[in-house]
CSV table of C-alpha atoms and ligand atoms in Angstrom, one decimal:
chain,number,residue,atom,x,y,z
A,165,MET,CA,220.6,118.0,158.7
A,166,ASN,CA,224.3,118.8,158.6
A,167,THR,CA,225.1,122.5,158.2
A,168,ASP,CA,228.4,122.8,160.1
A,169,ASN,CA,230.4,120.4,158.1
A,170,PRO,CA,232.5,121.3,155.0
A,171,TYR,CA,231.4,117.8,153.7
A,172,ILE,CA,229.7,114.8,155.2
A,173,LEU,CA,231.2,111.4,155.0
A,174,LEU,CA,228.9,108.8,153.4
A,175,THR,CA,231.4,106.1,154.3
A,176,PRO,CA,231.3,103.2,156.6
A,177,GLY,CA,233.7,104.7,159.2
A,178,PRO,CA,235.1,107.0,160.1
A,179,LEU,CA,231.8,108.7,159.6
A,180,SER,CA,230.2,112.1,160.1
A,181,THR,CA,230.0,112.9,163.8
A,182,SER,CA,227.9,115.6,165.6
A,183,PRO,CA,229.5,118.9,166.5
A,184,THR,CA,228.9,118.1,170.2
A,185,VAL,CA,230.9,114.8,169.9
A,186,ARG,CA,233.8,116.7,168.3
A,187,GLU,CA,233.6,119.4,171.0
A,188,ALA,CA,233.8,116.9,173.8
A,189,MET,CA,237.5,116.4,172.9
A,190,LEU,CA,238.6,119.9,173.8
A,191,ARG,CA,239.9,119.0,177.2
A,192,ASP,CA,242.7,116.8,178.6
A,193,TRP,CA,242.2,113.8,181.0
A,194,CYS,CA,244.5,112.0,183.3
A,195,THR,CA,244.4,108.2,182.7
A,196,TRP,CA,244.7,107.1,186.4
A,197,ASP,CA,242.3,109.6,187.8
A,198,ASP,CA,238.8,108.5,189.1
A,199,ASP,CA,237.2,111.3,187.1
A,200,TYR,CA,238.3,109.5,184.0
A,201,ASN,CA,238.1,105.8,184.9
A,202,LEU,CA,234.9,106.0,187.0
A,203,GLY,CA,233.4,108.9,185.2
A,204,ILE,CA,234.0,108.0,181.6
A,205,ILE,CA,235.4,104.5,181.1
A,206,THR,CA,233.1,102.6,183.6
A,207,PRO,CA,229.9,104.0,182.2
A,208,ILE,CA,231.1,103.3,178.7
A,209,ARG,CA,231.7,99.7,179.5
A,210,GLN,CA,228.4,99.3,181.3
A,211,GLY,CA,226.5,101.2,178.6
A,212,LEU,CA,228.0,98.9,175.9
A,213,ILE,CA,226.8,95.8,177.7
A,214,GLN,CA,223.3,97.3,178.0
A,215,LEU,CA,223.3,97.9,174.2
A,216,ALA,CA,224.5,94.4,173.6
A,217,THR,CA,221.9,92.6,175.7
A,218,ALA,CA,218.7,93.8,177.4
A,219,THR,CA,217.9,90.2,178.6
A,220,ARG,CA,221.1,89.1,180.4
A,221,PRO,CA,223.6,91.9,180.9
A,222,GLU,CA,224.9,90.3,184.1
A,223,ASP,CA,226.3,87.4,182.0
A,224,TYR,CA,228.5,89.7,179.8
A,225,THR,CA,231.4,92.1,180.2
A,226,CYS,CA,233.1,94.6,178.0
A,227,VAL,CA,236.8,95.1,177.1
A,228,LEU,CA,238.0,98.3,175.4
A,229,MET,CA,241.1,98.0,173.1
A,230,GLN,CA,243.3,100.6,171.6
A,231,GLY,CA,243.6,100.9,167.8
A,232,SER,CA,241.2,100.7,164.9
A,233,GLY,CA,238.5,98.0,164.7
A,234,THR,CA,240.9,95.4,163.2
A,235,PHE,CA,243.1,95.5,166.3
A,236,SER,CA,240.1,94.5,168.4
A,237,VAL,CA,239.3,91.7,165.9
A,238,GLU,CA,242.8,90.5,166.1
A,239,SER,CA,242.8,90.7,169.9
A,240,MET,CA,239.6,88.6,170.1
A,241,ILE,CA,240.7,85.9,167.7
A,242,GLY,CA,244.2,85.7,169.0
A,243,SER,CA,243.1,85.6,172.7
A,244,VAL,CA,240.2,83.3,172.4
A,245,VAL,CA,241.1,80.3,170.1
A,246,PRO,CA,243.6,78.1,171.9
A,247,ASP,CA,246.5,76.2,170.2
A,248,ASP,CA,244.5,73.0,170.1
A,249,GLY,CA,241.3,74.7,168.8
A,250,LYS,CA,240.1,75.1,165.3
A,251,LEU,CA,238.3,78.1,163.9
A,252,LEU,CA,235.7,78.0,161.1
A,253,VAL,CA,235.5,81.3,159.3
A,254,LEU,CA,232.4,82.3,157.3
A,255,THR,CA,233.2,84.8,154.7
A,256,ASN,CA,231.4,86.7,151.9
A,257,GLY,CA,233.6,89.7,151.5
A,258,ALA,CA,236.8,91.5,152.4
A,259,TYR,CA,236.1,91.7,156.1
A,260,GLY,CA,235.3,88.0,156.4
A,261,ASP,CA,238.5,87.4,154.4
A,262,ARG,CA,240.4,89.5,156.9
A,263,LEU,CA,239.2,87.2,159.8
A,264,ALA,CA,240.9,84.3,158.0
A,265,GLU,CA,244.0,86.4,157.3
A,266,ILE,CA,244.3,87.1,161.0
A,267,ALA,CA,244.0,83.4,161.8
A,268,SER,CA,246.7,82.7,159.2
A,269,TYR,CA,249.1,85.3,160.7
A,270,LEU,CA,248.6,84.0,164.2
A,271,LYS,CA,249.0,80.4,162.9
A,272,ILE,CA,245.6,79.4,164.3
A,273,LYS,CA,244.2,76.2,162.8
A,274,HIS,CA,241.2,77.3,160.7
A,275,LEU,CA,238.9,76.4,157.9
A,276,VAL,CA,237.2,78.9,155.5
A,277,HIS,CA,233.7,78.8,154.1
A,278,ASP,CA,233.5,81.3,151.3
A,279,SER,CA,230.0,81.8,149.8
A,280,GLY,CA,231.2,84.6,147.4
A,281,GLU,CA,230.5,88.3,147.7
A,282,LEU,CA,227.0,88.1,146.4
A,283,ALA,CA,225.6,85.3,148.5
A,284,PRO,CA,224.9,84.8,152.2
A,285,PRO,CA,226.8,82.1,154.1
A,286,ASP,CA,225.7,78.5,153.2
A,287,LEU,CA,223.9,77.2,156.4
A,288,LYS,CA,223.7,73.6,155.1
A,289,ARG,CA,227.4,73.6,154.5
A,290,LEU,CA,228.0,75.1,158.0
A,291,GLU,CA,225.8,72.4,159.6
A,292,GLN,CA,227.6,69.7,157.6
A,293,ALA,CA,231.1,70.9,158.7
A,294,LEU,CA,230.1,71.1,162.3
A,295,LEU,CA,228.7,67.5,162.1
A,296,GLU,CA,231.7,66.1,160.4
A,297,ASP,CA,234.7,68.0,161.6
A,298,LYS,CA,234.9,67.4,165.4
A,299,GLN,CA,238.1,69.5,165.7
A,300,ILE,CA,236.1,72.7,165.1
A,301,THR,CA,235.8,74.6,168.4
A,302,HIS,CA,235.0,78.1,167.3
A,303,VAL,CA,233.0,79.8,164.5
A,304,ILE,CA,233.3,83.4,163.4
A,305,ALA,CA,231.1,85.4,161.1
A,306,VAL,CA,230.7,89.0,160.0
A,307,HIS,CA,227.3,90.6,160.9
A,308,ASN,CA,227.1,93.3,158.2
A,309,GLU,CA,229.6,92.6,155.4
A,310,THR,CA,230.6,96.2,154.7
A,311,THR,CA,232.2,95.2,151.3
A,312,THR,CA,228.8,94.9,149.8
A,313,GLY,CA,226.4,96.0,152.5
A,314,MET,CA,225.0,92.5,152.9
A,315,MET,CA,223.3,91.9,156.2
A,316,ASN,CA,224.2,88.4,157.1
A,317,PRO,CA,221.5,86.2,158.7
A,318,LEU,CA,223.1,86.3,162.2
A,319,GLU,CA,220.1,84.5,163.9
A,320,ASP,CA,220.2,81.6,161.5
A,321,ILE,CA,224.0,81.2,161.8
A,322,ALA,CA,223.8,81.5,165.6
A,323,LYS,CA,221.1,78.7,165.7
A,324,VAL,CA,223.3,76.3,163.9
A,325,VAL,CA,226.5,77.2,165.8
A,326,LYS,CA,224.7,76.9,169.2
A,327,THR,CA,223.0,73.6,168.3
A,328,HIS,CA,226.5,72.2,168.0
A,329,ASP,CA,227.7,74.0,171.1
A,330,LYS,CA,230.6,75.9,169.6
A,331,ILE,CA,232.0,79.2,170.7
A,332,PHE,CA,230.5,81.9,168.5
A,333,MET,CA,232.4,85.1,167.6
A,334,VAL,CA,230.9,87.9,165.6
A,335,ASP,CA,232.5,90.9,163.8
A,336,SER,CA,229.6,93.3,164.2
A,337,MET,CA,231.9,96.3,163.5
A,338,SER,CA,229.6,98.2,161.1
A,339,ALA,CA,226.2,97.1,162.6
A,340,PHE,CA,226.5,97.2,166.4
A,341,GLY,CA,224.6,100.2,167.8
A,342,GLY,CA,222.7,100.7,164.6
A,343,VAL,CA,221.0,97.4,164.2
A,344,PRO,CA,219.1,95.9,167.1
A,345,LEU,CA,220.5,92.6,168.5
A,346,ASP,CA,220.7,90.7,171.8
A,347,VAL,CA,223.9,88.7,172.2
A,348,ALA,CA,222.5,86.6,175.0
A,349,GLU,CA,219.4,85.6,173.0
A,350,LEU,CA,221.6,84.6,170.1
A,351,GLY,CA,224.2,82.9,172.2
A,352,ILE,CA,227.0,85.0,171.0
A,353,ASP,CA,230.1,84.5,173.1
A,354,PHE,CA,232.3,87.3,171.7
A,355,LEU,CA,231.3,90.3,169.6
A,356,VAL,CA,233.5,93.1,168.4
A,357,SER,CA,232.8,96.6,167.2
A,358,SER,CA,234.6,100.0,167.2
A,359,ALA,CA,234.2,103.6,168.3
A,360,ASN,CA,233.8,105.2,164.8
A,361,LYS,CA,230.9,103.2,163.4
A,362,CYS,CA,227.2,103.2,164.4
A,363,ILE,CA,227.8,104.6,167.9
A,364,GLN,CA,229.1,107.7,166.0
A,365,GLY,CA,232.3,108.4,167.9
A,366,VAL,CA,235.7,109.2,166.4
A,367,PRO,CA,238.3,106.6,165.5
A,368,GLY,CA,240.8,105.3,168.1
A,369,PHE,CA,239.6,102.2,169.9
A,370,GLY,CA,237.4,99.1,169.6
A,371,PHE,CA,235.6,97.0,172.1
A,372,ILE,CA,234.8,93.4,172.7
A,373,ILE,CA,231.6,92.3,174.3
A,374,ALA,CA,232.3,88.9,176.0
A,375,LYS,CA,230.4,86.3,177.8
A,376,THR,CA,232.2,86.5,181.1
A,377,CYS,CA,232.3,82.8,181.8
A,378,GLU,CA,233.9,82.1,178.4
A,379,LEU,CA,236.4,85.0,178.8
A,380,ARG,CA,237.5,83.7,182.1
A,381,LYS,CA,238.6,80.5,180.4
A,382,THR,CA,241.0,82.3,178.1
A,383,GLU,CA,243.8,83.3,180.4
A,384,GLY,CA,247.2,82.6,178.8
A,385,ILE,CA,245.9,82.0,175.3
A,386,ALA,CA,246.9,85.5,173.8
A,387,ARG,CA,249.6,85.5,171.1
A,388,SER,CA,250.4,89.2,171.7
A,389,LEU,CA,251.2,91.3,174.8
A,390,SER,CA,249.4,94.5,173.8
A,391,LEU,CA,246.3,92.7,172.3
A,392,ASP,CA,245.9,90.3,175.3
A,393,LEU,CA,242.1,90.4,175.8
A,394,TYR,CA,242.1,88.6,179.1
A,395,LYS,CA,244.8,90.8,180.6
A,396,GLN,CA,243.1,94.0,179.3
A,397,TRP,CA,239.9,92.8,180.9
A,398,ARG,CA,241.7,92.1,184.2
A,399,GLY,CA,243.2,95.6,184.0
A,400,HIS,CA,239.8,97.2,183.7
A,401,GLU,CA,238.3,95.0,186.5
A,402,THR,CA,241.1,95.5,189.0
A,403,GLY,CA,241.9,99.2,188.1
A,404,LYS,CA,238.3,100.6,188.3
A,405,GLY,CA,238.2,100.8,184.5
A,406,LYS,CA,241.9,101.6,183.9
A,407,TRP,CA,243.5,100.5,180.6
A,408,ARG,CA,246.8,98.6,180.8
A,409,PHE,CA,248.6,101.0,178.4
A,410,THR,CA,247.8,104.6,177.5
A,411,SER,CA,244.2,105.0,176.6
A,412,PRO,CA,242.9,107.3,173.9
A,413,THR,CA,241.5,109.8,176.4
A,414,HIS,CA,240.0,112.4,174.0
A,415,VAL,CA,238.5,109.6,171.9
A,416,THR,CA,236.9,107.9,174.8
A,417,ARG,CA,235.5,111.2,176.1
A,418,ALA,CA,234.0,111.9,172.6
A,419,PHE,CA,232.6,108.3,172.6
A,420,TYR,CA,230.9,108.9,176.0
A,421,GLN,CA,229.2,111.9,174.5
A,422,ALA,CA,228.2,109.8,171.4
A,423,MET,CA,226.6,107.2,173.7
A,424,LEU,CA,224.6,109.9,175.5
A,425,GLU,CA,223.4,111.1,172.0
A,426,LEU,CA,222.5,107.6,171.0
A,427,GLU,CA,220.3,107.3,174.1
A,428,ALA,CA,218.8,110.8,173.5
A,429,GLU,CA,217.9,109.7,170.0
A,430,GLY,CA,215.8,106.9,171.4
A,431,GLY,CA,218.4,104.1,171.5
A,432,VAL,CA,219.4,101.5,168.9
A,433,PHE,CA,216.0,100.9,167.5
A,434,ALA,CA,215.4,104.7,166.7
A,435,ARG,CA,218.9,104.8,165.1
A,436,TYR,CA,218.1,101.8,163.1
A,437,LYS,CA,214.9,103.5,161.8
A,438,ARG,CA,216.8,106.6,160.8
A,439,TYR,CA,219.5,104.6,159.0
A,440,SER,CA,216.9,102.6,157.3
A,441,GLU,CA,215.0,105.7,156.2
A,442,ASN,CA,218.3,107.1,154.9
A,443,GLN,CA,219.0,103.9,152.9
A,444,ARG,CA,215.5,103.6,151.5
A,445,ARG,CA,215.5,107.2,150.3
A,446,LEU,CA,219.0,106.7,148.8
A,447,VAL,CA,218.1,103.6,146.9
A,448,SER,CA,214.8,104.9,145.5
A,449,GLY,CA,216.4,108.2,144.5
A,450,MET,CA,219.4,106.6,142.9
A,451,GLU,CA,217.2,104.1,141.0
A,452,LYS,CA,215.2,107.0,139.7
A,453,LEU,CA,218.4,108.6,138.4
A,454,GLY,CA,219.2,105.3,136.6
A,455,PHE,CA,221.7,103.7,139.0
A,456,ARG,CA,221.4,100.0,139.8
A,457,CYS,CA,222.1,98.3,143.2
A,458,VAL,CA,224.8,95.5,143.3
A,459,LEU,CA,222.7,93.4,145.7
A,460,PRO,CA,219.1,92.4,145.5
A,461,GLU,CA,216.9,94.2,147.9
A,462,LYS,CA,216.4,91.3,150.3
A,463,TYR,CA,220.1,91.4,151.2
A,464,HIS,CA,220.3,95.2,151.8
A,465,SER,CA,221.3,96.7,155.1
A,466,PRO,CA,220.7,100.2,156.4
A,467,ILE,CA,224.5,100.6,156.7
A,468,ILE,CA,225.9,100.9,153.2
A,469,THR,CA,224.8,100.2,149.6
A,470,GLY,CA,226.7,99.3,146.5
A,471,PHE,CA,225.8,100.7,143.1
A,472,TYR,CA,227.1,99.7,139.7
A,473,ASN,CA,229.2,102.4,138.0
A,474,PRO,CA,227.3,103.7,135.0
A,475,GLU,CA,228.5,102.0,131.8
A,476,HIS,CA,228.6,105.3,129.8
A,477,VAL,CA,231.9,105.8,128.0
A,478,ASP,CA,232.3,109.3,129.5
A,479,TYR,CA,231.8,108.1,133.1
A,480,ASN,CA,234.8,108.3,135.4
A,481,PHE,CA,234.5,107.5,139.1
A,482,MET,CA,237.1,110.1,140.3
A,483,LYS,CA,235.4,112.8,138.3
A,484,PHE,CA,232.0,111.9,139.8
A,485,TYR,CA,233.6,111.6,143.3
A,486,ASN,CA,235.2,115.0,143.1
A,487,SER,CA,232.1,116.7,141.8
A,488,LEU,CA,230.2,115.2,144.8
A,489,LYS,CA,232.9,116.2,147.2
A,490,GLU,CA,232.8,119.8,146.0
A,491,LYS,CA,229.1,119.8,146.7
A,492,GLY,CA,229.8,118.5,150.3
A,493,PHE,CA,229.5,114.7,150.0
A,494,VAL,CA,232.1,112.0,150.2
A,495,ILE,CA,231.2,108.6,148.8
A,496,TYR,CA,233.2,105.4,148.8
A,497,PRO,CA,234.8,103.4,146.0
A,498,GLY,CA,233.7,99.8,145.4
A,499,LYS,CA,235.4,96.8,147.0
A,500,VAL,CA,233.7,93.9,145.3
A,501,THR,CA,236.1,91.9,143.2
A,502,GLY,CA,235.1,91.7,139.6
A,503,ILE,CA,232.2,94.2,139.9
A,504,ASP,CA,232.6,97.8,138.8
A,505,SER,CA,230.8,99.6,141.6
A,506,PHE,CA,230.9,102.4,144.2
A,507,ARG,CA,229.3,102.5,147.7
A,508,ILE,CA,227.3,105.0,149.6
A,509,GLY,CA,227.1,104.7,153.4
A,510,THR,CA,224.0,105.8,155.3
A,511,ILE,CA,225.3,105.7,158.9
A,512,GLY,CA,226.7,108.4,161.1
A,513,HIS,CA,225.4,111.9,161.9
A,514,VAL,CA,223.4,111.8,158.6
A,515,PHE,CA,219.7,112.4,158.2
A,516,PRO,CA,217.1,111.8,155.5
A,517,GLU,CA,217.2,115.5,154.5
A,518,ASP,CA,221.0,115.0,153.9
A,519,ILE,CA,220.2,112.2,151.6
A,520,THR,CA,217.7,114.4,149.7
A,521,ARG,CA,220.5,117.0,149.3
A,522,LEU,CA,222.9,114.2,148.2
A,523,LEU,CA,220.5,113.0,145.5
A,524,ARG,CA,220.3,116.6,144.2
A,525,ALA,CA,224.1,116.7,144.1
A,526,VAL,CA,224.3,113.3,142.3
A,527,GLU,CA,221.8,114.6,139.7
A,528,GLU,CA,223.9,117.7,139.2
A,529,SER,CA,227.1,115.6,139.0
A,530,MET,CA,225.8,113.3,136.2
A,531,TYR,CA,227.7,115.2,133.5
A,532,TRP,CA,227.9,112.1,131.4
A,533,ALA,CA,224.2,111.8,131.1
A,534,TYR,CA,223.7,115.5,130.1
A,535,GLU,CA,226.0,115.3,127.1
A,536,TYR,CA,223.1,115.9,124.8
A,537,GLU,CA,222.3,119.1,126.5
A,538,LEU,CA,225.8,120.3,126.1
A,539,LEU,CA,225.7,119.4,122.4
A,540,GLY,CA,222.4,121.1,122.0
A,541,SER,CA,223.4,124.3,123.7
B,123,PLP,C1,235.2,98.9,159.6
B,123,PLP,C2,235.2,97.4,159.7
B,123,PLP,C3,236.2,96.7,160.3
B,123,PLP,C4,237.4,97.4,160.9
B,123,PLP,O1,238.2,98.2,160.1
B,123,PLP,P1,239.3,99.2,160.7
B,123,PLP,O2,239.7,99.9,159.4
B,123,PLP,O3,240.3,98.4,161.3
B,123,PLP,O4,238.6,100.1,161.7
B,123,PLP,C5,236.1,95.3,160.5
B,123,PLP,N1,235.0,94.7,160.0
B,123,PLP,C6,234.0,95.3,159.4
B,123,PLP,C7,232.8,94.5,159.0
B,123,PLP,C8,234.1,96.7,159.2
B,123,PLP,O5,233.0,97.3,158.6
């Protein structure tokens, strides 16, 4: 349970961190010193590969990249798809749309399959496109679409993409470290996530898990100097972990602590169980209070859940939000187009008892539902 925080963030990143992760930042580091590169960066890179695949870690490498998660996504897309390649983007939300937007900015040839925010990707359509459009070389999908909280069927998508022997890239920003997966088993070639999501670090960098033999083929493709994935990787490899340009030293030190805490918790599966318990408790409690989920249960993820805003005339999201914030909980506005909703995240340094406290706070904040009591008093 959180007792040291003025309020806890029930948002999909940045999220609530442990006091020990925050304390780890209280010291300065030199970016070319071995204490930093061999003591912090190298174990982070190795640890992330271990989290990504238990079966074939030797086939993968890890590149760290400055900036928020989107910088790493842009680095990956812009450094991996060549000028004569074509990218198929699967989207069912704002983060999938962002992948297509990046491809547009970078003038990368691409095709978008949009299944709408309330449906998973259409696998038959994917299969059809890969059969018919021989120009497609790469496919990219979002793992957990944070817009709605929909857990996309990564295994099924991977199967189709790999049957057709395409390069498979995944934005697993809000799932990696909190949802078990094995990139080698799924045949994922590139996967991206960031420091401030399920590993529970603070914001400041992202990382790309790459199949080494595929990354090797990408020299010279990058469309940006600072986001050149291949060069960043060569920098790490030849410099004992060193980053090409100033690295976010305090953030990486905090992240190293966060990785130790993930291990101490029992690894990704244990964390997945905690997040799942948080989410189950949240949904059943909210439904008891009369709220309805945006997605049917079969599409839920342990990461974040969307709820319809109550239809009551007196309901106002900002008033509800502020009341919860006063009681120590920060929730998230909705992002689904055309649906009046808000979201509550269940990841981060957040425990089932925190969810129970949240539910009590929600009940106390439902001023619109207690009108009759006010009138009666
Ligand atoms: C958080 C997130 C991102 C990255 O967002 P930033 O604001 O750049 O950190 C990308 N994709 C998904 C699915 C996310 O949840």
